[in-house]
Backbone as JSON Lines, residues from 0, in Angstrom:
{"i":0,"aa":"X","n":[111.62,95.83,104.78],"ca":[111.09,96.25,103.51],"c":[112.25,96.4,102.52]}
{"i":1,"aa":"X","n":[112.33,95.54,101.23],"ca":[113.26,96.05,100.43],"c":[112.64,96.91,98.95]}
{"i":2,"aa":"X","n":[112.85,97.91,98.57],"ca":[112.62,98.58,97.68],"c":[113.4,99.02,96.26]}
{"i":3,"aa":"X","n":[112.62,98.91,95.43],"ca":[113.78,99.1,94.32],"c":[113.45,100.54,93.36]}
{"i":4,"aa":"X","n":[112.9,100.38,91.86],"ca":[112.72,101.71,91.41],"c":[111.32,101.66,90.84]}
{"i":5,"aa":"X","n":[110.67,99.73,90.9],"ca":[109.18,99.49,90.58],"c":[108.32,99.01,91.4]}
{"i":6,"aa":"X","n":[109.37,98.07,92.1],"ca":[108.65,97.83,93.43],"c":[108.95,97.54,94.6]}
{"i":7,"aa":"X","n":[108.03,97.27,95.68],"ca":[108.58,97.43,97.03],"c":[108.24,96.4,97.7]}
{"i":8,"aa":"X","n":[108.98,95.29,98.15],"ca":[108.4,94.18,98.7],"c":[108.3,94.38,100.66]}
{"i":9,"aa":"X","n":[107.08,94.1,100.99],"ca":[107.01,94.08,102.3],"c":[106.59,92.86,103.04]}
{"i":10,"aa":"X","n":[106.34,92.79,104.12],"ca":[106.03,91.45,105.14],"c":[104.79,91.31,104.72]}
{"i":11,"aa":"X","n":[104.22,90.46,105.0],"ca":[102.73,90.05,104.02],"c":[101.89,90.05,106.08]}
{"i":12,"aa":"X","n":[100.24,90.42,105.29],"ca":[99.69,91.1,105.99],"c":[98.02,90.5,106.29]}
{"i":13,"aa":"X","n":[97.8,90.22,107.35],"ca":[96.01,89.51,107.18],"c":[95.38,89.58,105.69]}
{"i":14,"aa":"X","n":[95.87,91.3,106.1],"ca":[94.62,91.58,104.6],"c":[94.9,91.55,103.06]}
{"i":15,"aa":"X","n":[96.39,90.74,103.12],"ca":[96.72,90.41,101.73],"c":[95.91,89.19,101.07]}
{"i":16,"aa":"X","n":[95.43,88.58,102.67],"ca":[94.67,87.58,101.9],"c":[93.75,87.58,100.54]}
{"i":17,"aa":"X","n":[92.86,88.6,100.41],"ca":[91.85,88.85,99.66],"c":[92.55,89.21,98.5]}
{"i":18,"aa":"X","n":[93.66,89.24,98.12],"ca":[94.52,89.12,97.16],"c":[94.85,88.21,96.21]}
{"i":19,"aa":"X","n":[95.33,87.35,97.25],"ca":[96.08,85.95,96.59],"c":[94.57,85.28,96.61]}
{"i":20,"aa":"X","n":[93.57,85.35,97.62],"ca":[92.15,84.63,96.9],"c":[92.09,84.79,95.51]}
{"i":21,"aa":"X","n":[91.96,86.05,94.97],"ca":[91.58,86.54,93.35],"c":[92.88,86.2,92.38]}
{"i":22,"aa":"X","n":[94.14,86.21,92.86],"ca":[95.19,85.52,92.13],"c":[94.82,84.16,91.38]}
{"i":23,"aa":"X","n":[95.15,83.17,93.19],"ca":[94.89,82.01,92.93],"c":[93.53,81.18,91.87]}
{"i":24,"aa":"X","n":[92.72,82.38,91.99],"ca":[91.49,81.82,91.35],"c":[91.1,82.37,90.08]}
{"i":25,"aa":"X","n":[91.93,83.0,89.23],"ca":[92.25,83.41,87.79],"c":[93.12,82.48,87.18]}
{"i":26,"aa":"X","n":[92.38,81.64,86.67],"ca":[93.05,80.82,85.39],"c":[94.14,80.76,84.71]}
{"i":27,"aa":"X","n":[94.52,82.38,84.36],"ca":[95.56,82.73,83.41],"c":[96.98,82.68,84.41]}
{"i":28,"aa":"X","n":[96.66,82.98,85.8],"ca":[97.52,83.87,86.82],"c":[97.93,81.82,87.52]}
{"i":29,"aa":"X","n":[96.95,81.33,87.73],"ca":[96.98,79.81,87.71],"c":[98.23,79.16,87.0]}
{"i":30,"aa":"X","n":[97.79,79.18,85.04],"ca":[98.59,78.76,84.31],"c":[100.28,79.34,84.57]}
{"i":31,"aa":"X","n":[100.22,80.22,84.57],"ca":[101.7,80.68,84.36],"c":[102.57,80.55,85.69]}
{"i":32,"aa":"X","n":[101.64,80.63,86.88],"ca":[102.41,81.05,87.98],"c":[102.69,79.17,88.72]}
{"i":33,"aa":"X","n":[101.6,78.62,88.23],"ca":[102.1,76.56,88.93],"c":[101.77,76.2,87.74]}
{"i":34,"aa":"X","n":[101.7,76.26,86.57],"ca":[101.45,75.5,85.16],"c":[99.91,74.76,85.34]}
{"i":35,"aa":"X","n":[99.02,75.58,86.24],"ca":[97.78,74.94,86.34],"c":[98.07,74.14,87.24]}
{"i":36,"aa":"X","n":[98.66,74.01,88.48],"ca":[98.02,72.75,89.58],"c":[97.5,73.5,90.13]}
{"i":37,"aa":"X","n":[96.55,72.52,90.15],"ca":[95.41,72.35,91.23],"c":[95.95,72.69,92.57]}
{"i":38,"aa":"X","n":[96.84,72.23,93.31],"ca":[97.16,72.92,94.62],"c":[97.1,74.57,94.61]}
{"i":39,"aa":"X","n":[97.13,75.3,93.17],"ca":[97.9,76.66,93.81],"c":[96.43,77.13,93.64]}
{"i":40,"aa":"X","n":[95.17,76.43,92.62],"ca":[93.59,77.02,92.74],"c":[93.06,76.54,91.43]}
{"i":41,"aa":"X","n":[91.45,76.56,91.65],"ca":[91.17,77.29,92.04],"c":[91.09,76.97,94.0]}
{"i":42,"aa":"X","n":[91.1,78.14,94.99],"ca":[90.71,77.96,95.74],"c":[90.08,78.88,96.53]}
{"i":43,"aa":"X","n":[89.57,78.35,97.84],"ca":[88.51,78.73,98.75],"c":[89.1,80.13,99.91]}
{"i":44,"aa":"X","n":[88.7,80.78,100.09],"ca":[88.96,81.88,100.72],"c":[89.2,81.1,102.27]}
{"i":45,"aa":"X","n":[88.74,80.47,102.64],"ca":[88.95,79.34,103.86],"c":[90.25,79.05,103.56]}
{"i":46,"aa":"X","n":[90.26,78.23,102.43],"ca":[91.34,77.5,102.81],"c":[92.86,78.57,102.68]}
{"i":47,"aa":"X","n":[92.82,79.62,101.9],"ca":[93.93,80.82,101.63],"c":[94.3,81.62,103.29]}
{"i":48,"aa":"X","n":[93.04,81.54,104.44],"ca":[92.71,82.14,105.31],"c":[93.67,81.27,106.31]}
{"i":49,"aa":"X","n":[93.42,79.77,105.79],"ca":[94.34,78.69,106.89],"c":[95.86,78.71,106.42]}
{"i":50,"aa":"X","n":[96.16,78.63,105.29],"ca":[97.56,78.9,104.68],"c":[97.96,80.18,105.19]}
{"i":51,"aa":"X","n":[97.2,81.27,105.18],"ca":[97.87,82.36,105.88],"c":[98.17,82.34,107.48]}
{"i":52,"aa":"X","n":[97.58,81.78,107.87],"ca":[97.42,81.48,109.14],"c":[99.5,80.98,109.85]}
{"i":53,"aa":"X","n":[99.39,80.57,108.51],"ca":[100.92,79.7,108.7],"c":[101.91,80.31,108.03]}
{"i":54,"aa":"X","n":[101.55,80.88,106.94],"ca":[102.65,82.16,106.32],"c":[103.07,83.51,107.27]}
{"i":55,"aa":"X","n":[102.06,83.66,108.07],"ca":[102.33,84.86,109.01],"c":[103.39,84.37,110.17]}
{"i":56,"aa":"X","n":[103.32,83.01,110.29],"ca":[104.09,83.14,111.52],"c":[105.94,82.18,110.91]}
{"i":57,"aa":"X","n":[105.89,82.01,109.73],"ca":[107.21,81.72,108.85],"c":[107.95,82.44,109.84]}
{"i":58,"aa":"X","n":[109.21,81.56,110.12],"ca":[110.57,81.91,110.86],"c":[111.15,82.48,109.28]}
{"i":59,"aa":"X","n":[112.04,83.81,109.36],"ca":[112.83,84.33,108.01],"c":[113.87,83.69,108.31]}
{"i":60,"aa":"X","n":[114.66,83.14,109.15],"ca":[115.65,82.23,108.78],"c":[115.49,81.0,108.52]}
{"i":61,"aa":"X","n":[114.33,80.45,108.02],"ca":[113.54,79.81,106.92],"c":[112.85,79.45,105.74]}
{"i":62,"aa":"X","n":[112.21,81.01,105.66],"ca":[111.24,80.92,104.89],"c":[110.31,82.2,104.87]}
{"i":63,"aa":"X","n":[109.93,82.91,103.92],"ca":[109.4,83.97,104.04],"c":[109.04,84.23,102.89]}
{"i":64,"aa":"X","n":[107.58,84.86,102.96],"ca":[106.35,85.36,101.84],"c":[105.96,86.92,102.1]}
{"i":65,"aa":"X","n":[106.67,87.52,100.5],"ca":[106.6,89.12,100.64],"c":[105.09,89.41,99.74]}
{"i":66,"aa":"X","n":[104.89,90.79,99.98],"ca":[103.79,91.18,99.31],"c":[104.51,92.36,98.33]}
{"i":67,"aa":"X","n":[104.21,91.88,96.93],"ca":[105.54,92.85,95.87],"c":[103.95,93.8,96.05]}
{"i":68,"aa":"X","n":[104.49,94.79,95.89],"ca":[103.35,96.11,96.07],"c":[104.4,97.26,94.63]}
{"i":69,"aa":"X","n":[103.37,97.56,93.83],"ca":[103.62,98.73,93.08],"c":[104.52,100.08,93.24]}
{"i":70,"aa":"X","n":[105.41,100.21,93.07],"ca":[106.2,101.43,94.04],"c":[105.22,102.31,93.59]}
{"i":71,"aa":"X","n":[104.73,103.04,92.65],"ca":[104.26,103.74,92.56],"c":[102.82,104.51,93.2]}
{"i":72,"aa":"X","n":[102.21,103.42,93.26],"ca":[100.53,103.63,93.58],"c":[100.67,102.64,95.24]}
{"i":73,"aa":"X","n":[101.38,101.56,95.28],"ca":[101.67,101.02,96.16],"c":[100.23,100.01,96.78]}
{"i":74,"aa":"X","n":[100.01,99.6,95.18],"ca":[99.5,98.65,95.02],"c":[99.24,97.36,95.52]}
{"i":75,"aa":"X","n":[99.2,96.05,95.6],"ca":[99.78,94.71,96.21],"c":[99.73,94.1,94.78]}
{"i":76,"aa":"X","n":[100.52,93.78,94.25],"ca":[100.09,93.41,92.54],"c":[100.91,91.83,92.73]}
{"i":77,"aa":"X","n":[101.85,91.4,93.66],"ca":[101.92,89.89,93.07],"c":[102.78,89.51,95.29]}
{"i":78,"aa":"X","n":[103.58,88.38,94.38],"ca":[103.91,87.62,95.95],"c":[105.23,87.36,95.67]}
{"i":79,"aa":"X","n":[106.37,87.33,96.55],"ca":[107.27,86.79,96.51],"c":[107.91,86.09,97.27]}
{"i":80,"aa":"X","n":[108.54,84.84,97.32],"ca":[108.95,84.46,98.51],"c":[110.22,83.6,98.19]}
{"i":81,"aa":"X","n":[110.83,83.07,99.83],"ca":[111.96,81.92,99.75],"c":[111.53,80.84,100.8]}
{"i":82,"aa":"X","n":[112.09,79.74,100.61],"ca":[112.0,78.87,101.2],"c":[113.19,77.33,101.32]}
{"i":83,"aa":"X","n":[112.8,76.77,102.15],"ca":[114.23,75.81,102.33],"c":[115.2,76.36,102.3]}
{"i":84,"aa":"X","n":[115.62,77.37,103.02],"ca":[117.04,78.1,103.46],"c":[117.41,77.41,104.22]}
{"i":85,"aa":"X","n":[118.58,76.64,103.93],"ca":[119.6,75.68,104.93],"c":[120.96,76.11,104.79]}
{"i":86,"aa":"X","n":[121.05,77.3,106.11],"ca":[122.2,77.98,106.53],"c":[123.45,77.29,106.48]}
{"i":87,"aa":"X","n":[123.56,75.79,106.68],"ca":[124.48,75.2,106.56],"c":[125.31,74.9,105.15]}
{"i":88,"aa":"X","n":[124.43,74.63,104.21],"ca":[124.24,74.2,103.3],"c":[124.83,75.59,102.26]}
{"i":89,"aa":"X","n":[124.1,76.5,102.85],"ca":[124.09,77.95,102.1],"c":[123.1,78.2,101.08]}
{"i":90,"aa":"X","n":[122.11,77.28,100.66],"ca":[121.29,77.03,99.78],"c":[119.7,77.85,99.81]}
{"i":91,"aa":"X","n":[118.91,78.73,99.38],"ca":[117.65,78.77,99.38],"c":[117.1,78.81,97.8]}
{"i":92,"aa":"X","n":[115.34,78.03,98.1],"ca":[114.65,78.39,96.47],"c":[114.21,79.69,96.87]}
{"i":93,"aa":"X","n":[113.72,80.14,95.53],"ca":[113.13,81.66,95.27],"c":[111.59,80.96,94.82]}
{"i":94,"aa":"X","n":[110.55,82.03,94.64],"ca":[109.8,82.25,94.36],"c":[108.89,83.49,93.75]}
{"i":95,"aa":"X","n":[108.51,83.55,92.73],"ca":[107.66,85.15,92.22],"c":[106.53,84.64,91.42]}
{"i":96,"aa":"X","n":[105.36,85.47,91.68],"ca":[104.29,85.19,91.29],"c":[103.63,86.96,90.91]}
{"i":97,"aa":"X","n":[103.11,87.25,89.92],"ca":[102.63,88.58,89.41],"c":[101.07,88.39,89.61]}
{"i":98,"aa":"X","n":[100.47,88.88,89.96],"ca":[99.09,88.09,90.34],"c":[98.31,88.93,89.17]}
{"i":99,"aa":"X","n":[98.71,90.54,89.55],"ca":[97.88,91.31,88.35],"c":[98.41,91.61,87.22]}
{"i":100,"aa":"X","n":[97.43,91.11,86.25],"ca":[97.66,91.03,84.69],"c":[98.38,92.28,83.88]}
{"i":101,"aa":"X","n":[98.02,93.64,84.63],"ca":[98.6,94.48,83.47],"c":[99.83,94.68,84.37]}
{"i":102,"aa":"X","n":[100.5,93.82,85.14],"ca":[102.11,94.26,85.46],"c":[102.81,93.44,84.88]}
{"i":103,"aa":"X","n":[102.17,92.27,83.72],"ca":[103.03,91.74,83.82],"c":[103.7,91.37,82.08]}
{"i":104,"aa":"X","n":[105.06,91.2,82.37],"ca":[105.77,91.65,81.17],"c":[106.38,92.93,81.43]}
{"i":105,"aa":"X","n":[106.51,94.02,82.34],"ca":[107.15,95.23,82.56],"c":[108.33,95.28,83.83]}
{"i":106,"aa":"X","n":[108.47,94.11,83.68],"ca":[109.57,94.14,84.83],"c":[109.48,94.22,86.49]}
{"i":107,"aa":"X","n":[108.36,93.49,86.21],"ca":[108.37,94.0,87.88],"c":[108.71,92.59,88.57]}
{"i":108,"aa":"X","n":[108.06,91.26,87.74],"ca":[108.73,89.76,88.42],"c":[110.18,90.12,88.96]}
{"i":109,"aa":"X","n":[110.75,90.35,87.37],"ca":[112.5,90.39,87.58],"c":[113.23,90.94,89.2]}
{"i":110,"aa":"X","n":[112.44,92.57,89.02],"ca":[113.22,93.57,90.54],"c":[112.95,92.53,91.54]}
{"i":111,"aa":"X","n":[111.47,92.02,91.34],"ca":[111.4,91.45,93.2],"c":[112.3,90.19,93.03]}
{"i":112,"aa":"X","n":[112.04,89.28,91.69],"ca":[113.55,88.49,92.21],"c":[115.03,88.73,92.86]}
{"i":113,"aa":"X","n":[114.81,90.22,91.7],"ca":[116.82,90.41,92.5],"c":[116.99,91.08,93.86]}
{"i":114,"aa":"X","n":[115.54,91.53,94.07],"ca":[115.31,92.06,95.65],"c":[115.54,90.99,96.48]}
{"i":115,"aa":"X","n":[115.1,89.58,96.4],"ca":[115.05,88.66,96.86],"c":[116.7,88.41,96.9]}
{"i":116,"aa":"X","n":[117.19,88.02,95.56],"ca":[118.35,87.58,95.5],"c":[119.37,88.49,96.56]}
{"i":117,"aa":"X","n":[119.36,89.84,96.33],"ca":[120.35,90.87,97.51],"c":[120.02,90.21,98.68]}
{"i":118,"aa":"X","n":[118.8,90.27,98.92],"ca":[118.7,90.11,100.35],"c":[119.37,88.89,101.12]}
{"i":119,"aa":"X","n":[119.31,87.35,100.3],"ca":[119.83,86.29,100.64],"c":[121.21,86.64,100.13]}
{"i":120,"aa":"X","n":[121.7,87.06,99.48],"ca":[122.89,87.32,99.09],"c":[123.78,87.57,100.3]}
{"i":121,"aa":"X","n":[122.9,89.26,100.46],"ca":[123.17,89.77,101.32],"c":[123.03,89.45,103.3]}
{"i":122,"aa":"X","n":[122.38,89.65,103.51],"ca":[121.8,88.71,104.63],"c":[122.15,87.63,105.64]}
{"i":123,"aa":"X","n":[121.82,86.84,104.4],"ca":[122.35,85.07,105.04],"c":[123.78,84.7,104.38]}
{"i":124,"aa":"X","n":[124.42,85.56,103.52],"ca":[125.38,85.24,102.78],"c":[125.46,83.73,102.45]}
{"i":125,"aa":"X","n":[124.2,83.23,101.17],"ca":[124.05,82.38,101.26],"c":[125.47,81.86,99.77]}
{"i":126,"aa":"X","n":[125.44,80.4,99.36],"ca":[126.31,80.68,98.42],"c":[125.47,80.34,97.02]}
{"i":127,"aa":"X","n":[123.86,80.11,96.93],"ca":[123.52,79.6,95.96],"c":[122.3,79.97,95.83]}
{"i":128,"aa":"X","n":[121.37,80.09,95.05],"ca":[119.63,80.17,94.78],"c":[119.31,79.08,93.45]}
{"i":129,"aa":"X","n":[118.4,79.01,93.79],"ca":[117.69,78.0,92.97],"c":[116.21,78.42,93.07]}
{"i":130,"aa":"X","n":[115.66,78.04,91.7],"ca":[114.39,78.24,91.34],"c":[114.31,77.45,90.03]}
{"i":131,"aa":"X","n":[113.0,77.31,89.66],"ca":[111.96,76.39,88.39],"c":[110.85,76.98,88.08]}
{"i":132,"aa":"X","n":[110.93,76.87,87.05],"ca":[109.2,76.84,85.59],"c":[109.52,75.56,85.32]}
{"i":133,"aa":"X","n":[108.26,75.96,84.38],"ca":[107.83,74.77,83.14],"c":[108.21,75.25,81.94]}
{"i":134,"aa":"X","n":[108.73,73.98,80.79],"ca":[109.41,75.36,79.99],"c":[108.69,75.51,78.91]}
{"i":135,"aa":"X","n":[107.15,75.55,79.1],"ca":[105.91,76.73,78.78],"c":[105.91,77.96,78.63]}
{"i":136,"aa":"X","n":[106.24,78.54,79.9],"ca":[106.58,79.6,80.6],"c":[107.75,80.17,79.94]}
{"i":137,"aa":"X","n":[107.79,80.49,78.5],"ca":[109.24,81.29,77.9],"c":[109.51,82.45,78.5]}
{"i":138,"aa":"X","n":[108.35,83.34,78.85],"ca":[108.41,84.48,79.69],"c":[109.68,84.68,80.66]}
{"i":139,"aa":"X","n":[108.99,83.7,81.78],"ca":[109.89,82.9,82.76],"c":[111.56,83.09,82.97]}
{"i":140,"aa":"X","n":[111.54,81.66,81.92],"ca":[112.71,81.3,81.62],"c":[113.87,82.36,80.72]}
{"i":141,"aa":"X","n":[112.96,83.2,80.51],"ca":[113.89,84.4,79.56],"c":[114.15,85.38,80.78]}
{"i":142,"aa":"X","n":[113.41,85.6,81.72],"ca":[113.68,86.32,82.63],"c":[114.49,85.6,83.88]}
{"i":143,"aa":"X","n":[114.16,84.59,84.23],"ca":[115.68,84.32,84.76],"c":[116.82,84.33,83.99]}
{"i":144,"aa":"X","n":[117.19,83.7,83.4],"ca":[118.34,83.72,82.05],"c":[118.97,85.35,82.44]}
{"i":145,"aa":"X","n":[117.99,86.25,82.45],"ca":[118.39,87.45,82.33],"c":[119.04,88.02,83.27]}
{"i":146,"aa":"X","n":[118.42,87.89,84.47],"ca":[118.68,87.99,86.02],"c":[120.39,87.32,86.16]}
{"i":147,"aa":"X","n":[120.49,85.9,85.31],"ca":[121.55,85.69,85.35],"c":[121.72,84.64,86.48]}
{"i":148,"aa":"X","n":[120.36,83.72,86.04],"ca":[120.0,82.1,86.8],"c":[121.06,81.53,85.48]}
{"i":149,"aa":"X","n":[121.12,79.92,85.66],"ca":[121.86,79.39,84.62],"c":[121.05,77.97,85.07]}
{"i":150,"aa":"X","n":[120.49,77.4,83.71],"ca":[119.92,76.43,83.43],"c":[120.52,75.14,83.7]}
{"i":151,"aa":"X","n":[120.05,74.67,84.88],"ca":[120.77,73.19,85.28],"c":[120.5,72.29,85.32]}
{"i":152,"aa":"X","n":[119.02,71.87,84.54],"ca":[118.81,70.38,84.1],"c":[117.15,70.59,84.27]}
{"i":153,"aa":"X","n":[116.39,69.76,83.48],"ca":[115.29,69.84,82.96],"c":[114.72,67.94,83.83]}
{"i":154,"aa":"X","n":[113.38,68.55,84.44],"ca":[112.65,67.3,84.86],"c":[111.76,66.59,83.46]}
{"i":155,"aa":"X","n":[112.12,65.81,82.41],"ca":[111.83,65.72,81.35],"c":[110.02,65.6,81.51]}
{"i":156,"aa":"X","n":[109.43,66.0,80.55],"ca":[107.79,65.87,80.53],"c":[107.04,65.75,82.06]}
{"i":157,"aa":"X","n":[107.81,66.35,83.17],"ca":[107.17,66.5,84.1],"c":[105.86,67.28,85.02]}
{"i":158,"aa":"X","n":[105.48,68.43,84.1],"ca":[104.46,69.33,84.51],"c":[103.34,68.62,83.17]}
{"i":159,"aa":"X","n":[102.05,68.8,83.39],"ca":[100.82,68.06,82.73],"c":[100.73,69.56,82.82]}
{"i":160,"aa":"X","n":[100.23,70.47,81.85],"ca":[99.32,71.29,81.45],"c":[98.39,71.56,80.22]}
{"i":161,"aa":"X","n":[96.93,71.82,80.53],"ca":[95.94,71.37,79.5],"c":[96.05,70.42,78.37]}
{"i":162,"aa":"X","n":[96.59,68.73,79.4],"ca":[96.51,68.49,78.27],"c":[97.75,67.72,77.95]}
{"i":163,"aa":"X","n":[98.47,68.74,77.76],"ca":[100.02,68.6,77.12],"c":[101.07,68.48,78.29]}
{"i":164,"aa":"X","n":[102.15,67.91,77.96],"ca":[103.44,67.5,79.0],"c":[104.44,68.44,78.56]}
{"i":165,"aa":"X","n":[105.1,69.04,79.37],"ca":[106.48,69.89,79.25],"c":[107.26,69.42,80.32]}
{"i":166,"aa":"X","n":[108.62,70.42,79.96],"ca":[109.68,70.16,81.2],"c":[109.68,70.95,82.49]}
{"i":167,"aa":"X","n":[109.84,70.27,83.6],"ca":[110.66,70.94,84.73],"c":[111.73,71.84,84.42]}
{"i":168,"aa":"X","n":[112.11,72.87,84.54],"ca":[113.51,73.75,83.95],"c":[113.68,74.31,85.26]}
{"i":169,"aa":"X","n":[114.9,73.72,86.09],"ca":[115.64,74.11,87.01],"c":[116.8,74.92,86.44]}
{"i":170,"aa":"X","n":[116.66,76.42,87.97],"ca":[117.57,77.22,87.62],"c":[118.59,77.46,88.77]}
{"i":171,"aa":"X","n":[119.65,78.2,88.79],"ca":[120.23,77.92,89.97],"c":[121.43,79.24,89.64]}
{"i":172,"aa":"X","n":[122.02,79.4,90.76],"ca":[123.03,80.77,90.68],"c":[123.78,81.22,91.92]}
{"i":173,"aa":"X","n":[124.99,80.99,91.42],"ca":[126.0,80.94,92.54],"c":[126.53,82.44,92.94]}
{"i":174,"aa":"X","n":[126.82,82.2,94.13],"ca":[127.17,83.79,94.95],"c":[128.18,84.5,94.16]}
{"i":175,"aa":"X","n":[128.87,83.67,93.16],"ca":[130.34,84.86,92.58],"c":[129.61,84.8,91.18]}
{"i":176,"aa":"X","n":[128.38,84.32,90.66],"ca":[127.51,84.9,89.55],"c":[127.21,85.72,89.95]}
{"i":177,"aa":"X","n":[126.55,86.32,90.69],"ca":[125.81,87.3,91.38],"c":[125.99,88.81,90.91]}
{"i":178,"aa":"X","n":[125.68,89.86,90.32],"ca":[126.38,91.22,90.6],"c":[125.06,91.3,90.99]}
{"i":179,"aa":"X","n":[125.75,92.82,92.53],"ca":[124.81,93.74,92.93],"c":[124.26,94.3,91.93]}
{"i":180,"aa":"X","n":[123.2,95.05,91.62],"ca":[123.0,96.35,90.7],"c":[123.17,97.41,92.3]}
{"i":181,"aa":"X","n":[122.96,97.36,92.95],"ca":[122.71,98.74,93.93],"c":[124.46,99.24,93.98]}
């Protein structure tokens, strides 16, 4: 469990399922969190039930899906995860998703990223992270920026949303960028 001063990320749990069902299948939570693909929903409580099926048993020196929970009320309000950790390499992506609407904009994406970030930092002493939006998503991209990702090249007009074409915006951040806050 890593914890900070908003929220508390833990191992994700059967019954988070019924969670990410109502995530995945809100439009708004859709748009911002995959720019509207269709892979992330709408979808079927089946099929969230078979994906979990396979998130529960993620090796962490792989890959791993947290449940960011509210410090306060201790909520389950979004998801966080990593993946493609290649120890050799030193390399993992990040992932954050806010599922419920009134957390978001108050800082709570940011903590579970840098929760994330300590932990691989820390941990696997990895030497790099990487993560992407669409650069739709100003939210996003202002909040990594902030965290202190650094913008490393744009997949030109690669995400289709309603409609309209934007960029891929790859982010990335090396172990001697890094400061602890703890």
């Amino acid at each position: 469990m890593l914890e900070g001063k908003l929220v508390r990320l833990r191992s994700l749990r059967p019954e988070d399922a019924e969670h990410h069902v109502r995530w995945r299948n809100d439009p708004e939570v859709a748009r911002w969190a995959a720019a509207g693909d269709p892979m992330f929903g709408p979808v079927t409580a089946e099929a969230v039930r078979l994906g979990f099926d396979t998130m529960l048993r993620l090796s962490p020196r792989e890959s791993a899906v947290f449940t960011v929970e509210d410090l306060t009320s201790g909520t389950p309000i979004g998801m966080a995860d990593y993946r493609d950790l290649d120890p050799y390499a030193g390399v993992a992506t990040l992932g954050i998703t806010i599922g419920e609407r009134e957390f978001w904009g108050g800082g709570y994406g940011s903590e579970a990223v840098r929760l994330v970030m300590g932990h691989l930092f820390g941990a696997y002493r990895l030497s790099r992270l990487e993560l992407d939006t669409w650069s739709g998503n100003e939210r996003a991209v202002r909040a990594f920026t902030r965290l202190g990702f650094r913008e490393e090249g744009r997949r030109r007009s690669a995400v289709l949303v309603a409609g309209e074409r934007y960029d891929r915006v790859l982010f990335g951040m090396l172990r001697e960028e890094w400061t602890d806050p703890a």
